[in-house]
Amino acid sequence: QVQLLESGGGLVQAGGSLRLSCAASGSIFRILDMAWYRQAPGKQREMVAIFTGGGVTNYADSVKGRFTISRDNAKNTVYLQMNSLKSEDTAVYYCYSIVTTKLSAGQRFWGQGTQVTVSS
């Protein structure tokens, strides 16, 4: 089994910055994609940013130019640097990963979520 542990959420004023971290642990053979999703109250979960196993990054249009995803493969960790935060960025942010474990390939895992609240 694989666990994804997020940290770094909190309360910040509009225009401020936060950095989220997500560390994967467990029976990991290889981590493929790592991504961040978010879900605001009353809305569907949406992808924010993804860092593929091939080194490609992609962002939701709403965060392009403000958010940056990065990953440290040696630490099995993905980060999300969020700058120029807006009130509409308020949501629970979830880490997501596709992992080849020691038992099977391409399993999908979610973190427990971390709250980000941006006050205007």
Coordinates of C-alpha atoms in Angstrom, one line a residue:
Q1 CA 0.0 0.0 0.0
V2 CA 1.0 3.6 -0.6
Q3 CA 0.3 6.6 1.6
L4 CA 0.3 10.2 0.4
L5 CA 0.8 12.7 3.2
E6 CA 0.1 16.4 2.5
S7 CA 1.2 19.4 4.4
G8 CA 1.4 23.2 4.0
G9 CA -2.2 24.3 3.9
G10 CA -3.5 27.1 5.9
L11 CA -5.1 30.6 6.0
V12 CA -3.5 33.3 3.9
Q13 CA -4.5 36.8 2.7
A14 CA -5.3 37.4 -0.9
G15 CA -2.1 38.1 -2.8
G16 CA -0.1 35.9 -0.5
S17 CA 1.7 32.6 -1.0
L18 CA 1.7 29.0 0.3
R19 CA 3.7 25.9 -0.5
L20 CA 2.1 22.5 -0.3
S21 CA 4.1 19.3 0.0
C22 CA 3.0 15.7 -0.6
A23 CA 5.3 12.8 0.4
A24 CA 4.6 9.3 -0.8
S25 CA 5.6 6.3 1.2
G26 CA 5.0 2.6 1.3
S27 CA 5.5 -0.2 -1.2
I28 CA 6.7 2.0 -4.0
F29 CA 8.6 0.6 -7.0
R30 CA 8.2 3.6 -9.2
I31 CA 6.1 6.8 -9.1
L32 CA 4.6 7.8 -12.4
D33 CA 2.5 10.9 -12.4
M34 CA 2.1 13.2 -9.4
A35 CA -0.6 15.8 -9.3
W36 CA -2.6 18.3 -7.2
Y37 CA -6.4 18.5 -7.4
R38 CA -8.7 20.7 -5.4
Q39 CA -12.3 20.8 -4.4
A40 CA -14.2 23.9 -3.3
P41 CA -17.5 23.7 -1.4
G42 CA -20.3 22.7 -3.8
K43 CA -18.0 22.1 -6.7
Q44 CA -16.5 19.1 -8.4
R45 CA -12.9 18.1 -7.8
E46 CA -10.6 19.6 -10.5
M47 CA -7.0 19.1 -11.5
V48 CA -4.8 22.0 -10.6
A49 CA -1.4 20.8 -11.8
I50 CA 0.3 17.6 -12.9
F51 CA 3.9 16.5 -13.1
T52 CA 4.1 13.4 -15.2
G53 CA 6.7 10.6 -14.9
G54 CA 8.1 11.8 -18.2
G55 CA 8.8 15.3 -16.8
V56 CA 5.9 17.1 -18.4
T57 CA 3.9 19.7 -16.4
N58 CA 0.5 21.0 -17.1
Y59 CA -1.7 23.4 -15.3
A60 CA -5.4 24.4 -15.1
D61 CA -5.9 27.7 -16.9
S62 CA -7.1 29.4 -13.7
V63 CA -3.6 28.9 -12.0
K64 CA -1.2 29.3 -14.9
G65 CA 1.4 31.9 -14.1
R66 CA 0.7 31.8 -10.4
F67 CA 1.2 28.1 -9.3
T68 CA 4.3 26.0 -9.9
I69 CA 4.5 22.2 -9.5
S70 CA 7.8 20.5 -8.8
R71 CA 8.9 17.1 -7.6
D72 CA 11.9 15.5 -5.9
N73 CA 12.1 12.0 -7.1
A74 CA 14.7 11.0 -4.5
K75 CA 12.2 12.0 -1.8
N76 CA 9.1 10.8 -3.5
T77 CA 7.7 14.2 -2.9
V78 CA 5.7 16.7 -5.0
Y79 CA 5.3 20.4 -4.2
L80 CA 2.9 23.1 -5.2
Q81 CA 4.1 26.7 -4.9
M82 CA 1.1 28.9 -4.9
N83 CA 1.6 32.7 -5.4
S84 CA -0.7 35.6 -5.9
L85 CA -3.5 33.6 -4.2
K86 CA -7.1 34.6 -4.8
S87 CA -10.2 33.9 -2.8
E88 CA -11.4 31.6 -5.5
D89 CA -8.3 29.4 -4.8
T90 CA -10.0 28.5 -1.5
A91 CA -10.5 24.7 -1.5
V92 CA -9.3 21.4 -0.1
Y93 CA -6.2 20.4 -2.0
Y94 CA -5.6 16.8 -2.7
C95 CA -2.4 15.0 -3.7
Y96 CA -2.8 12.3 -6.4
S97 CA -0.3 9.8 -7.7
I98 CA -0.1 6.9 -10.0
V99 CA 2.3 4.4 -8.6
T100 CA 3.8 1.1 -9.6
T101 CA 4.0 -0.8 -6.4
K102 CA 5.8 -4.0 -5.7
L103 CA 2.6 -5.9 -6.3
S104 CA 0.9 -4.1 -9.3
A105 CA 1.4 -1.4 -11.9
G106 CA -0.4 1.8 -12.3
Q107 CA -2.3 2.1 -9.0
R108 CA -4.0 5.4 -8.1
F109 CA -3.7 6.9 -4.7
W110 CA -5.1 10.0 -3.0
G111 CA -4.0 12.0 -0.1
Q112 CA -6.3 13.0 2.7
G113 CA -6.5 16.6 1.6
T114 CA -5.2 19.9 3.1
Q115 CA -7.4 23.0 3.5
V116 CA -6.3 26.2 1.8
T117 CA -8.3 29.3 2.7
V118 CA -7.6 32.7 1.1
S119 CA -9.2 35.7 2.8
S120 CA -10.0 38.7 0.7

